Coordinates of C-alpha atoms in Angstrom, one line a residue:
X915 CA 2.3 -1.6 -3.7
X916 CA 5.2 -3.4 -3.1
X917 CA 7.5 -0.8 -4.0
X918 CA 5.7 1.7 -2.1
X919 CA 6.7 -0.2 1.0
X920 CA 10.2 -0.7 0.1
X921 CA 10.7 3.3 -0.7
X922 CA 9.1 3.5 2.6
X923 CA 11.4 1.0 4.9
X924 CA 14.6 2.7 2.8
X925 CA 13.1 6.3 4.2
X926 CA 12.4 4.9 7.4
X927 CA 16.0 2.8 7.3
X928 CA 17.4 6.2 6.1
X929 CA 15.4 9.0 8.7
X930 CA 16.5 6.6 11.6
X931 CA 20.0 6.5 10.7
X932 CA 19.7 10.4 10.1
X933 CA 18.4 11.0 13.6
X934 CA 21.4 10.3 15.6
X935 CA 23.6 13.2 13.2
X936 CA 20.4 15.3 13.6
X937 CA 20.6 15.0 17.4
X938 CA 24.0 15.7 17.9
X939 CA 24.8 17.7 14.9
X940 CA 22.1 20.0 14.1
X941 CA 24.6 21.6 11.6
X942 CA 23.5 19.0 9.4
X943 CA 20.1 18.8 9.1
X944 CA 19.6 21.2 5.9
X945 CA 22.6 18.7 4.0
X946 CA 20.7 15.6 5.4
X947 CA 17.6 16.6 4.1
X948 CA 18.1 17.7 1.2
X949 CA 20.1 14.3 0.4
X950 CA 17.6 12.3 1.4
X951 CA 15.1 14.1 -0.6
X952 CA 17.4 13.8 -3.9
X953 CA 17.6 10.0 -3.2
X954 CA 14.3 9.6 -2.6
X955 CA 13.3 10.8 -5.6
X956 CA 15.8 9.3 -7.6
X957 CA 15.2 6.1 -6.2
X958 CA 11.2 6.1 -7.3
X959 CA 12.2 7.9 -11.0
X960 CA 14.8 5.0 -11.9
X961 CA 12.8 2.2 -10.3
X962 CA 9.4 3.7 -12.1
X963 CA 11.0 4.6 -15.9
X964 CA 14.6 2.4 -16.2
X965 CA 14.1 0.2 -19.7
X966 CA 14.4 -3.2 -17.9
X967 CA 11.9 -3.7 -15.0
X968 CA 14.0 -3.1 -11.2
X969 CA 13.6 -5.2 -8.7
X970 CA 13.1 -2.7 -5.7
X971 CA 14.3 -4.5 -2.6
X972 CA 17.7 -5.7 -4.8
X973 CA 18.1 -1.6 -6.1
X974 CA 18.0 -0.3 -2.6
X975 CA 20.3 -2.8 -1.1
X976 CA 22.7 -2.2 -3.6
X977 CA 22.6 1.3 -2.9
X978 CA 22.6 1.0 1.4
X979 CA 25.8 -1.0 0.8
X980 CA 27.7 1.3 -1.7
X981 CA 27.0 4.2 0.7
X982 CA 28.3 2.0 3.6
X983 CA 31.1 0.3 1.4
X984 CA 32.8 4.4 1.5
X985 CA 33.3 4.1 5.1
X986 CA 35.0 1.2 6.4
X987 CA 34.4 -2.8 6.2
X988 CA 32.5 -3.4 9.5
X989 CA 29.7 -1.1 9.4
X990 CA 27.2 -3.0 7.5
X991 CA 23.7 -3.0 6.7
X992 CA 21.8 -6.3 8.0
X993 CA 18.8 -7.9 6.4
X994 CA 16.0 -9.8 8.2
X995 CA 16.8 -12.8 6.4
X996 CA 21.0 -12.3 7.5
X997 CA 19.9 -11.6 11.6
X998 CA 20.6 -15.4 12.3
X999 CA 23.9 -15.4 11.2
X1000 CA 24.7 -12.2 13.6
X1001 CA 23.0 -13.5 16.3
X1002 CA 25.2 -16.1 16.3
X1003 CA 28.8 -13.9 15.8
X1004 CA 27.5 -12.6 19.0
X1005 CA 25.8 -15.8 20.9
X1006 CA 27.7 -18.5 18.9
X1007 CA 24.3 -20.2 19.1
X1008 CA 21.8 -21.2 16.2
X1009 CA 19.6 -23.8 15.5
X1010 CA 20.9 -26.5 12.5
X1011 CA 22.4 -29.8 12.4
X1012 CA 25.9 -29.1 13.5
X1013 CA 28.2 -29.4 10.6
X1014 CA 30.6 -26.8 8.4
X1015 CA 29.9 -27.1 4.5
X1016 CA 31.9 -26.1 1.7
X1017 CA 31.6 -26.4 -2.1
X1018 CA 34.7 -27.2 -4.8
X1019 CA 34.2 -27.6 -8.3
X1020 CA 30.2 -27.1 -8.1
X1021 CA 29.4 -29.3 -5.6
X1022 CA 28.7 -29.6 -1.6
X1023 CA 30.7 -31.4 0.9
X1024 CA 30.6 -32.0 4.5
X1025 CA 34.0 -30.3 5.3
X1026 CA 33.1 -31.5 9.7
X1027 CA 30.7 -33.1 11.8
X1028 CA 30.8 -31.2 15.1
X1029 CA 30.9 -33.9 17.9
X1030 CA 28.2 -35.1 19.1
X1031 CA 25.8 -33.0 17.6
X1032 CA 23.0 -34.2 15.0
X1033 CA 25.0 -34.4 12.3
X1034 CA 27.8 -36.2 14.3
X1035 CA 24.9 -38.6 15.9
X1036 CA 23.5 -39.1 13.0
X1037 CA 26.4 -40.9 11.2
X1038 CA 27.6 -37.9 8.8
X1039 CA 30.6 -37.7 7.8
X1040 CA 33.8 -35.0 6.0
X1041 CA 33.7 -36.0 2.7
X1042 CA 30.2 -36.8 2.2
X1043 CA 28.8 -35.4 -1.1
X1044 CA 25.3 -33.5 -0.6
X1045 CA 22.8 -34.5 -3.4
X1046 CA 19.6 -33.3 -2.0
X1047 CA 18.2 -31.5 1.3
X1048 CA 14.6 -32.0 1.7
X1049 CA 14.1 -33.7 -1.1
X1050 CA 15.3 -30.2 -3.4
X1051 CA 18.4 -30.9 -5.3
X1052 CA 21.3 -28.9 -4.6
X1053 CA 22.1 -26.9 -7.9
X1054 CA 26.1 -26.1 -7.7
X1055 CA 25.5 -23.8 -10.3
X1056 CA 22.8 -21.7 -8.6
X1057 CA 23.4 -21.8 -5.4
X1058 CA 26.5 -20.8 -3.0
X1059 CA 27.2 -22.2 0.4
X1060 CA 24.7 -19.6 2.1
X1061 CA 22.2 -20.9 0.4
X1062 CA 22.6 -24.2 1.8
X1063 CA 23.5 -23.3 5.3
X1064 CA 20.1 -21.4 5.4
X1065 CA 18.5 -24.8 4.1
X1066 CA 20.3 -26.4 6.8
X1067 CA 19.2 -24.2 9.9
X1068 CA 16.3 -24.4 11.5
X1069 CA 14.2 -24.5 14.9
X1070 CA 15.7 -26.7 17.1
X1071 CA 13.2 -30.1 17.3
X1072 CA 12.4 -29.7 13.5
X1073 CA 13.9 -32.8 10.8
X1074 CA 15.3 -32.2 8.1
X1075 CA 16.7 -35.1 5.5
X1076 CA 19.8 -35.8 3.6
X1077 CA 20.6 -37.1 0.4
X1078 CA 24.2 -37.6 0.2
X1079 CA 26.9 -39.7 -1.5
X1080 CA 29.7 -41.1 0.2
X1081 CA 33.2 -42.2 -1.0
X1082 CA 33.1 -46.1 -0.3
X1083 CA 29.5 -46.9 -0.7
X1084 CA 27.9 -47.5 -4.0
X1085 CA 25.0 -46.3 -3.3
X1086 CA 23.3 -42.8 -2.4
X1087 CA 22.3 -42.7 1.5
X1088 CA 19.4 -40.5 3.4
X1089 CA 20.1 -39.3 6.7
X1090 CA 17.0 -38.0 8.3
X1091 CA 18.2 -35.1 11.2
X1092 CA 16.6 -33.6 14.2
X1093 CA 17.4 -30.3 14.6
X1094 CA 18.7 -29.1 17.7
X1095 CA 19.9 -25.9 19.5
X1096 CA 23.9 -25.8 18.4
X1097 CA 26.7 -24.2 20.3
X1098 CA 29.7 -23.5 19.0
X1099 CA 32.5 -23.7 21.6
X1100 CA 34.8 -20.6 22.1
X1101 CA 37.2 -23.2 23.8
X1102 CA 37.5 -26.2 21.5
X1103 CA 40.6 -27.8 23.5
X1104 CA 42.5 -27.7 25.9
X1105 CA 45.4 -29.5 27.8
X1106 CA 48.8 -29.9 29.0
X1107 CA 51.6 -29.5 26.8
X1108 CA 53.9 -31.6 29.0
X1109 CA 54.2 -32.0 33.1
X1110 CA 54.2 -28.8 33.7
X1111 CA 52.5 -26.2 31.0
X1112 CA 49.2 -26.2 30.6
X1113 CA 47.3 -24.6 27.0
X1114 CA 44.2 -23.1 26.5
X1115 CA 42.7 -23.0 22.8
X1116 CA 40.4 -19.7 22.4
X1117 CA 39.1 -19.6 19.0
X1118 CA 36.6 -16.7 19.4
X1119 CA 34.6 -14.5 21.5
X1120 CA 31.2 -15.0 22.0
X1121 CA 28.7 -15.1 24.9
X1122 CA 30.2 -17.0 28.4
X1123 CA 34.2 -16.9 26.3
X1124 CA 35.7 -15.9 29.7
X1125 CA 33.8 -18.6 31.6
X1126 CA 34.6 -21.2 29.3
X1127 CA 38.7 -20.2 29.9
X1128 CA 37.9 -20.3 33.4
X1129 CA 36.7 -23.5 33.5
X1130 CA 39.7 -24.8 31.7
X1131 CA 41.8 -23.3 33.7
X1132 CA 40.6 -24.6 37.0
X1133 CA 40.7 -28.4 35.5
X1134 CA 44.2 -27.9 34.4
X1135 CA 45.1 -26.8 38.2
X1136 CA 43.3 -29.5 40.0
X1137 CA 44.5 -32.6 37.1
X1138 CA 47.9 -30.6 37.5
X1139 CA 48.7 -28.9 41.0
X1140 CA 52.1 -28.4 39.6
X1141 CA 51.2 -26.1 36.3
X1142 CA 54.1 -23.5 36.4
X1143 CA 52.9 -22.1 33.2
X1144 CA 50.1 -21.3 30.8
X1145 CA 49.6 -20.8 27.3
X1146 CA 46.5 -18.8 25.8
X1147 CA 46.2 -19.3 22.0
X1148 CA 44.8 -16.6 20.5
X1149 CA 45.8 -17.5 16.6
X1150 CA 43.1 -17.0 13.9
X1151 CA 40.6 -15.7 16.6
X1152 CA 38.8 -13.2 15.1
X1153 CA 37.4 -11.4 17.8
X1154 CA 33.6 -10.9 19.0
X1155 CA 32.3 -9.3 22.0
X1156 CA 34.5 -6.5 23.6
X1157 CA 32.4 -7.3 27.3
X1158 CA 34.0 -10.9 27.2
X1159 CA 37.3 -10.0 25.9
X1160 CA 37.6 -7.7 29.1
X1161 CA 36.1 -10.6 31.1
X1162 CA 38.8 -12.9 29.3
X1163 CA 41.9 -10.7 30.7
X1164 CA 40.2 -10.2 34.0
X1165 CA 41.1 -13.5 34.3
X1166 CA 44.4 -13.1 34.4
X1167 CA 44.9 -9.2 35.9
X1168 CA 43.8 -7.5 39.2
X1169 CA 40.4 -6.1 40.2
X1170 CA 40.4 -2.5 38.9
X1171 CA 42.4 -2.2 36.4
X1172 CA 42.2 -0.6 32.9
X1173 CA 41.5 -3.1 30.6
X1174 CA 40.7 -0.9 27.5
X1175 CA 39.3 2.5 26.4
X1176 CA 37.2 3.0 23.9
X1177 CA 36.8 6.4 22.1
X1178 CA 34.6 7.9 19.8
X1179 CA 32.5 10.9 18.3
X1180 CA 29.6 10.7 20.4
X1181 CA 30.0 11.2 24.1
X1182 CA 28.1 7.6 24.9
X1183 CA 30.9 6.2 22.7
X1184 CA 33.7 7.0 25.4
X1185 CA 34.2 4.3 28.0
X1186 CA 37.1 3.2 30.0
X1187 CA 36.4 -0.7 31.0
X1188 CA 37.9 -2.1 34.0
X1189 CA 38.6 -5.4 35.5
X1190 CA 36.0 -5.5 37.5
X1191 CA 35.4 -9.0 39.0
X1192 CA 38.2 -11.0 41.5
X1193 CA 41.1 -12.5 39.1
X1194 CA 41.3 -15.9 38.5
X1195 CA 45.5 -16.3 38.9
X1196 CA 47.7 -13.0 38.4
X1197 CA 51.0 -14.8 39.2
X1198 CA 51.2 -18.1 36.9
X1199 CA 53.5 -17.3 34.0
X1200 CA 51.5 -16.5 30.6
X1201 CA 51.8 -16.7 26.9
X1202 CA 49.7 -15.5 24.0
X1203 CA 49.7 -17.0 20.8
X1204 CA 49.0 -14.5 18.4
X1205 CA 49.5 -14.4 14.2
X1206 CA 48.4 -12.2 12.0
X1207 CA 44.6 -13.4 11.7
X1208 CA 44.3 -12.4 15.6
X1209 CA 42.2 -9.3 15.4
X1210 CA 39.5 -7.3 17.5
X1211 CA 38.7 -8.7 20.5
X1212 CA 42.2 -11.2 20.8
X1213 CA 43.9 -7.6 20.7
X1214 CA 42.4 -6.0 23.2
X1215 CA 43.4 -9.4 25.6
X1216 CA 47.0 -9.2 23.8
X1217 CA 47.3 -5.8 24.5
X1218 CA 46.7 -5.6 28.0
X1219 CA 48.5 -8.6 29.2
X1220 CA 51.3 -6.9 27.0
X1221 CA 50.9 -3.1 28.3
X1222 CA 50.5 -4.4 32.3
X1223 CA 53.1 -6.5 31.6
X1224 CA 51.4 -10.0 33.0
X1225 CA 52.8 -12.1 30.5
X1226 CA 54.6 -12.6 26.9
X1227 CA 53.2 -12.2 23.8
X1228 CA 54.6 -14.9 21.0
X1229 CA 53.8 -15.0 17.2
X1230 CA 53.4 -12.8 14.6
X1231 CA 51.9 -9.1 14.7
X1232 CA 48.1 -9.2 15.2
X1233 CA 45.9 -8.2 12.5
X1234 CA 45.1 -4.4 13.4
X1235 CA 41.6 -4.0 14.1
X1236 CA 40.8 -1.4 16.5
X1237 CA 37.3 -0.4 16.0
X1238 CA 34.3 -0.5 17.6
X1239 CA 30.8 -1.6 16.0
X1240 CA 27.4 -1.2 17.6
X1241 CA 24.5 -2.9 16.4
X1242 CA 21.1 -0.1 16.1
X1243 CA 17.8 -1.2 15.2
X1244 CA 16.2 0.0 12.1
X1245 CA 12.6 -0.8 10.5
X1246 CA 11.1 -4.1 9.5
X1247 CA 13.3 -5.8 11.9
X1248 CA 16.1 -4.8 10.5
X1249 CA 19.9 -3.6 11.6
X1250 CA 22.8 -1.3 11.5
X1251 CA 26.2 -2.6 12.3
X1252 CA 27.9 1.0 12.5
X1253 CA 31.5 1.7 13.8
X1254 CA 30.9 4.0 16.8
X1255 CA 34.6 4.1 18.2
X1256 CA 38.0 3.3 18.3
X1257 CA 39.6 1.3 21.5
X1258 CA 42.7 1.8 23.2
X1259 CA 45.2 -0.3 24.9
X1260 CA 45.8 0.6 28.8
X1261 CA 49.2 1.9 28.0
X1262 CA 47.1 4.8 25.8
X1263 CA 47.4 2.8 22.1
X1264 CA 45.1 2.3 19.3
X1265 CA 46.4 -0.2 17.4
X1266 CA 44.2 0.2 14.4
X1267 CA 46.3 -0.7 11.4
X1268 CA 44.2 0.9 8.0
X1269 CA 43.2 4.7 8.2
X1270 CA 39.8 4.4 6.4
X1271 CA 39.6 8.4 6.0
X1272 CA 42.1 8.2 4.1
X1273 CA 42.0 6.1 0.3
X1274 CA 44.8 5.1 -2.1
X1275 CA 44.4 6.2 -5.9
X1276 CA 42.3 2.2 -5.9
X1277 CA 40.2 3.2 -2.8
X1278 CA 41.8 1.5 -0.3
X1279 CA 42.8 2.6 2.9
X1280 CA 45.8 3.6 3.7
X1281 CA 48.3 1.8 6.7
X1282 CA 49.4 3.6 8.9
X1283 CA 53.0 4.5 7.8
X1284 CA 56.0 3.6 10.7
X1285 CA 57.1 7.4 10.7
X1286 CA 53.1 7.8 11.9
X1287 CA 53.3 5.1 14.8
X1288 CA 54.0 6.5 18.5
X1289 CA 56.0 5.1 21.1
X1290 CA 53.6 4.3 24.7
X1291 CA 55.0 2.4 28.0
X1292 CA 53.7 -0.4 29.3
X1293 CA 53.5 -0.5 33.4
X1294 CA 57.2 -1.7 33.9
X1295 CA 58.5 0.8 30.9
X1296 CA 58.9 -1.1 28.0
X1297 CA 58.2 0.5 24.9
X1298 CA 55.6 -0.7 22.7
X1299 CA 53.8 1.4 19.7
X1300 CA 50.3 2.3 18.5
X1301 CA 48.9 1.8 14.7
X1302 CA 49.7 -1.8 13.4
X1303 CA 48.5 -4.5 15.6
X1304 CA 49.8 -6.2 18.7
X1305 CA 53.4 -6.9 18.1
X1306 CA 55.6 -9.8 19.5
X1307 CA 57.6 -9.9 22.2
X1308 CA 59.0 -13.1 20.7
X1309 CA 58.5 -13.2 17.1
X1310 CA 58.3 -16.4 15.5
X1311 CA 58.6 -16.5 11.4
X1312 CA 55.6 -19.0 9.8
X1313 CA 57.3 -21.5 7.2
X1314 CA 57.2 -20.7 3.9
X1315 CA 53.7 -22.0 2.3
X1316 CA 55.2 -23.2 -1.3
X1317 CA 53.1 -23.0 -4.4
X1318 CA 52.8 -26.9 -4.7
X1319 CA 51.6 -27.3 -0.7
X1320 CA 49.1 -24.8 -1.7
X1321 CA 47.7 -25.9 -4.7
X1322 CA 47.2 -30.0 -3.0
X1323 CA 45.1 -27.8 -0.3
X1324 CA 42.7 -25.4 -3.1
X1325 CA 42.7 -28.4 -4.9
X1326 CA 41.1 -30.4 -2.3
X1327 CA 43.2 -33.4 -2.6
X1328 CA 44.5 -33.4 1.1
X1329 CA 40.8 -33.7 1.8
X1330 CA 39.7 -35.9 -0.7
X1331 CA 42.6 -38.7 0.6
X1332 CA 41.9 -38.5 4.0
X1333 CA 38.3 -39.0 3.0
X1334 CA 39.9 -42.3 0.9
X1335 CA 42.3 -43.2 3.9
X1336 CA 38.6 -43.1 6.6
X1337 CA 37.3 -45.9 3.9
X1338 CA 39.9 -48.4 4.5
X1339 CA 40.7 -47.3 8.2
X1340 CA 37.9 -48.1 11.0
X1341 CA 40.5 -46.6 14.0
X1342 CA 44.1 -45.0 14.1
X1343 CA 46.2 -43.7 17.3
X1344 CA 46.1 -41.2 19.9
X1345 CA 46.2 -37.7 18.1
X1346 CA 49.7 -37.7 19.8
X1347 CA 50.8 -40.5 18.6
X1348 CA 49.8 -41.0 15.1
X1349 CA 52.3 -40.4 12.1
X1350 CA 51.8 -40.5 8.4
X1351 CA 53.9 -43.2 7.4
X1352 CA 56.6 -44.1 4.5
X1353 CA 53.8 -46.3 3.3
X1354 CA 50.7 -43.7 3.8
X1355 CA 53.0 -41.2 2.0
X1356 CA 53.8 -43.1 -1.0
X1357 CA 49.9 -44.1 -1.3
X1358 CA 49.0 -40.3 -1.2
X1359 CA 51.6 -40.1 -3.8
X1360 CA 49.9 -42.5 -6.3
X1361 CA 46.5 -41.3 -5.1
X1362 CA 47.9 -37.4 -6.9
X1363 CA 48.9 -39.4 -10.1
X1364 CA 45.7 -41.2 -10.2
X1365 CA 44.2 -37.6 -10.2
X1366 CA 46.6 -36.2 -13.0
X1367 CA 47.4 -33.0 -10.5
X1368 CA 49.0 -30.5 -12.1
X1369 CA 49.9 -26.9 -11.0
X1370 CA 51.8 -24.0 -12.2
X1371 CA 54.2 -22.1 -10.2
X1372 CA 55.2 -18.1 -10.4
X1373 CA 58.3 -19.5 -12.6
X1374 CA 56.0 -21.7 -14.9
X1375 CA 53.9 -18.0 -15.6
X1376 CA 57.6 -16.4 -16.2
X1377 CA 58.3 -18.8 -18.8
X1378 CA 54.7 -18.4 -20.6
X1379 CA 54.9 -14.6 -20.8
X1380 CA 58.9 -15.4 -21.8
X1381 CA 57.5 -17.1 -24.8
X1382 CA 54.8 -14.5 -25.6
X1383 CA 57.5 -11.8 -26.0
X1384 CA 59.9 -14.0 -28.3
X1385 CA 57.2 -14.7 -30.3
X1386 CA 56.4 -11.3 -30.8
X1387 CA 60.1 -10.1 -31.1
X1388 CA 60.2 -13.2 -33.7
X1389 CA 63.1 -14.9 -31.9
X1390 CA 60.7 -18.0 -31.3
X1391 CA 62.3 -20.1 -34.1
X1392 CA 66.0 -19.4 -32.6
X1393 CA 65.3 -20.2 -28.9
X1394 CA 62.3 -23.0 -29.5
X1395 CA 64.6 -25.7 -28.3
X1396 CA 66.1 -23.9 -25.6
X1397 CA 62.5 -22.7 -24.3
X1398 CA 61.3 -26.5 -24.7
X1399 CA 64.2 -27.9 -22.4
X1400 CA 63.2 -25.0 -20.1
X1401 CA 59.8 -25.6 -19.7
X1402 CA 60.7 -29.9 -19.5
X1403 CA 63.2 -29.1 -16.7
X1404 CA 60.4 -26.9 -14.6
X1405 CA 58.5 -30.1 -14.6
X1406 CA 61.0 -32.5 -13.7
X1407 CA 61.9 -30.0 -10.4
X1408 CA 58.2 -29.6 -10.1
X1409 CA 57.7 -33.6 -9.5
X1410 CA 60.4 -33.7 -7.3
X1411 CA 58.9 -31.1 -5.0
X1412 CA 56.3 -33.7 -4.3
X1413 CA 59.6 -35.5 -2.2
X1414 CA 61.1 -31.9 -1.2
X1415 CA 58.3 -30.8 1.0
X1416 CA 57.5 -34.5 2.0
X1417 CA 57.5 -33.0 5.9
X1418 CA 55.4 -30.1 5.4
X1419 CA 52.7 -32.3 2.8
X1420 CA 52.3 -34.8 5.8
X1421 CA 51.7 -32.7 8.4
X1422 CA 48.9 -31.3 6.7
X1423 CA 47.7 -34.4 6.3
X1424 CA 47.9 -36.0 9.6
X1425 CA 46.2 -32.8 10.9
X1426 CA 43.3 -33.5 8.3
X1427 CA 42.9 -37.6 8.9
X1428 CA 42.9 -37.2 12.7
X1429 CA 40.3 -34.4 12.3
X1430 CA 38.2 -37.6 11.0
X1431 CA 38.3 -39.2 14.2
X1432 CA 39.0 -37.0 16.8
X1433 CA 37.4 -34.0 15.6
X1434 CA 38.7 -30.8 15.8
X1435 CA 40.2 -30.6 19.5
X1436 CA 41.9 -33.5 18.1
X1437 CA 44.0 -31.8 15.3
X1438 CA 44.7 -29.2 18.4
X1439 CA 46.3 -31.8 20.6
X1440 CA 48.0 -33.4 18.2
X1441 CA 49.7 -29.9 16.7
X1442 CA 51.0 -29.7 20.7
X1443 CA 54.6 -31.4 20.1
X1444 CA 55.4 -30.3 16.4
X1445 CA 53.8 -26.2 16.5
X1446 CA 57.0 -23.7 16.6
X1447 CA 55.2 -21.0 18.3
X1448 CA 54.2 -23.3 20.9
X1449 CA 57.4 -24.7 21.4
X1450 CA 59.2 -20.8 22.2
X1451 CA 56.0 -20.5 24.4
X1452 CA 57.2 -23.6 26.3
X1453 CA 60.6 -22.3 26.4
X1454 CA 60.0 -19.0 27.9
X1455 CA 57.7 -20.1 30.4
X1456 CA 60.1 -22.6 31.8
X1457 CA 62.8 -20.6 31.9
X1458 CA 62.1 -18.0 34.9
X1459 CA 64.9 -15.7 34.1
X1460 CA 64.1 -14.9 30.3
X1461 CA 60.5 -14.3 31.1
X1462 CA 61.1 -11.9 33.4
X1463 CA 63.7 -10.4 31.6
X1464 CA 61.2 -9.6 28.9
X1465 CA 58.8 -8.1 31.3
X1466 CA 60.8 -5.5 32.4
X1467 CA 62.2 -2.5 30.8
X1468 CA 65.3 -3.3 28.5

């Protein structure tokens, strides 16, 4: 029986996916048909005869998403049991307790406590170790952190209780919760820079983003009637709704103008939107903060302010997302998340970055090659080009992220001391004002020997496949010694590099300990007076002459 209603949502899942082609390309319906009636029936022969009993909900699913997987990463079967989390890509909204998990070395952590939400009110804290959620032990093993974000959720005025272990206390603790209705800022901080240059922190794109960056905006004018110039921070966003990234640069452009394009197969899929509501300031001097993580949505606000020339764009290139997914209804409350266009900038642009039709000898896509990418003009004539993200108009190089600086963070001991340093801390500074000191260095320094941290760098796997070919070309016994003070030289520089990157290593950890105690708007303050890209931001905006020398056609 149960099968029988599976074969029949897949046919159902399959005939309304078919219908659209059908309507609009009646070419096809003798191919679609006669595919759908192969897979039917070899869906019910493998499940009915294969040697080891199928579990039919698990067979089709992995055949929806290796159909899907052959067209590009964002069109995406979703499950009943997966409409929360979608819900709340697009609403940031979802009932839950208000805090981020992760797991390390099979177990759970609280990685944040969102402020003043449940979790926060209810005295949880980063670093807390989760033993048990309703009285069901959490099995590393078993289960991934889905798993227990599911078991975390819930309708908002429901409990649900906490086992957890935390670093300090001897003893285990229980934290009973009430649930509650949890929304997710788009706008975790904002601020002034210094007297004059206000900055705006957008980390994504989800229902009432533009209002949130109006708001912001309007408090930094009436604490600062001065602001002479703005910064929009746009790094790591990922994107979200295209309606409120066009709300988002209406903020910022005149009434009418083109905002973006977006273009696709089907004739409902081509739509120019405007700026359609009264702009919010179209004079102050702007930046965008952009890196390579900036994708979707961020892009399309990048790429107008670029192409209509209303303010600078500083980073690194964007990401390179320029498609378009609609969500269709399918059976048993079910979804499609299926690409339906492509967008362009207003200068004419698609700044897609992978070709999707097209697959290496691997199967992935290919980039768009630089002899591929055209040349378009933004309003005042600058040249700007299509197929690889939202390029610069200052570029800013990231600092080198060296192997040792990486491994402290996969290794979790950045964490794990600030979680230590909380312990033995009950307050610290401002987020402006705090420093890691000589002394807080040195203990984080004894607090790595404690845990016997060890790493190998690129040159460390050299040497180790070095040694695997003299072995086999039998020179082992000749160069043993020489190999030996090799390898005991590697480790003296690798202990010094602990001292070498000093800067970089307690950065990262005064970003992580304030996090503790000012949450994450916090950490964003306090990157204000040390963040390079913010600092060229600052620099243009206050100098009049090299902004608008940048706006206008070289």
């Amino acid at each position: 029986m149960k099968a029988r209603k599976v074969i029949l949502g897949a046919s159902l899942i399959l005939l309304s996916f078919s219908v659209g082609f059908i309507t609009n390309v009646s070419d096809d319906y003798y191919e679609i048909s006669k595919n759908l009636d192969i897979f039917g029936r070899l869906y019910r022969e493998v499940n009915s005869l294969y040697v080891e009993e199928t579990d039919p909900e698990e067979l089709m699913r992995t055949g929806i998403d290796a159909m899907l997987k052959s067209l590009d990463p964002y069109t995406s079967y979703i499950s009943e049991d997966e409409l929360d989390d979608y819900r709340f890509m697009s609403t940031g909204q979802y009932g839950g307790i208000g805090a981020l998990v992760g797991k390390r070395e099979g177990k759970f952590f609280v990685i944040e406590a969102y402020k003043d939400y449940p979790a926060d009110k209810a005295g949880l804290k980063a670093g807390d170790e989760i033993l048990q959620i309703d009285q069901q032990a959490v099995d590393g093993d078993n289960m991934e952190v889905a798993d227990l974000r599911k078991m975390l959720r819930g309708d908002k005025a429901t409990h649900v209780k906490l086992l957890v272990n935390r670093k300090g206390s001897n003893n285990a603790q229980t934290f009973k919760i009430l649930r509650d209705r949890i929304h997710v800022k788009n706008v975790p901080y904002f601020g002034m820079v210094n007297e004059e240059v206000g900055y705006i922190a957008l980390s994504g794109f989800t229902k009432d983003a533009s209002k949130e960056v109006q708001y912001a905006i309007q408090v930094l004018k009436e604490a600062t009637p001065d602001l002479s110039g703005l910064i929009l921070d746009l790094r790591g966003n990922p994107g979200g709704r295209l309606d409120e990234a066009v709300k988002v640069a209406n903020v910022f452009v005149p009434q009418k103008e083109i905002i973006v394009e977006t273009r696709g197969r089907l004739e409902d899929s081509r739509r120019v939107h405007f700026a359609q509501r009264i702009p919010m300031d179209t004079k102050i001097p702007l930046a965008v903060l952009v890196n390579k993580r900036s994708a979707s949505a961020s892009e399309i606000v990048a790429g107008a302010i670029q192409d209509l020339d209303r303010g600078v764009i500083v980073g690194q290139q964007s990401f390179g997302k320029g498609l378009v997914q609609n969500i269709r209804p399918l059976s048993y409350n079910t979804q499609l998340k299926v690409t339906t266009a492509k967008y362009y900038t207003p200068s004419g642009r698609c700044i897609q970055a992978l070709d999707y039709g097209q697959k290496d000898s691997k199967g992935r896509a290919i980039r768009v090659a630089d002899s591929a990418r055209r040349a378009f003009q933004t309003s005042h004539g600058r040249t700007v080009y299509d197929g690889g993200g939202i390029a610069p108009d200052i570029p800013v190089e990231l600092p080198v992220n060296y192997t040792i600086v990486q491994e402290l963070q996969d290794q979790g001991l950045i964490f794990d001391f600030a979680t230590q340093f909380v312990v033995s801390h009950a307050q610290i500074p401002s987020p402006r004002s705090f420093q890691v000191t000589s002394e807080m260095y040195n203990d984080f320094l004894n607090f790595v020997k404690e845990r016997e941290f060890a790493f190998q760098t690129k040159a460390d796997k050299e040497l180790s496949t070095l040694k695997e070919v003299v072995q086999k070309e039998a020179y082992a016994d000749q160069l043993e010694q020489e190999l030996a003070q090799l390898a005991s030289e590697l480790d003296r520089l690798k202990d010094k590099d602990l001292n070498k990157h000093k800067d970089h290593i307690s950065w990262l950890l005064k970003q992580e300990i304030i996090k503790r105690y000012y949450y994450e708007a916090g950490t964003l303050e306090s990157a204000l007076d040390h963040d390079q890209e913010v600092k060229e931001a600052v620099n243009v905006l206050r100098n009049a002459s090299d902004y608008t020398r940048i706006l206008n056609k070289q």
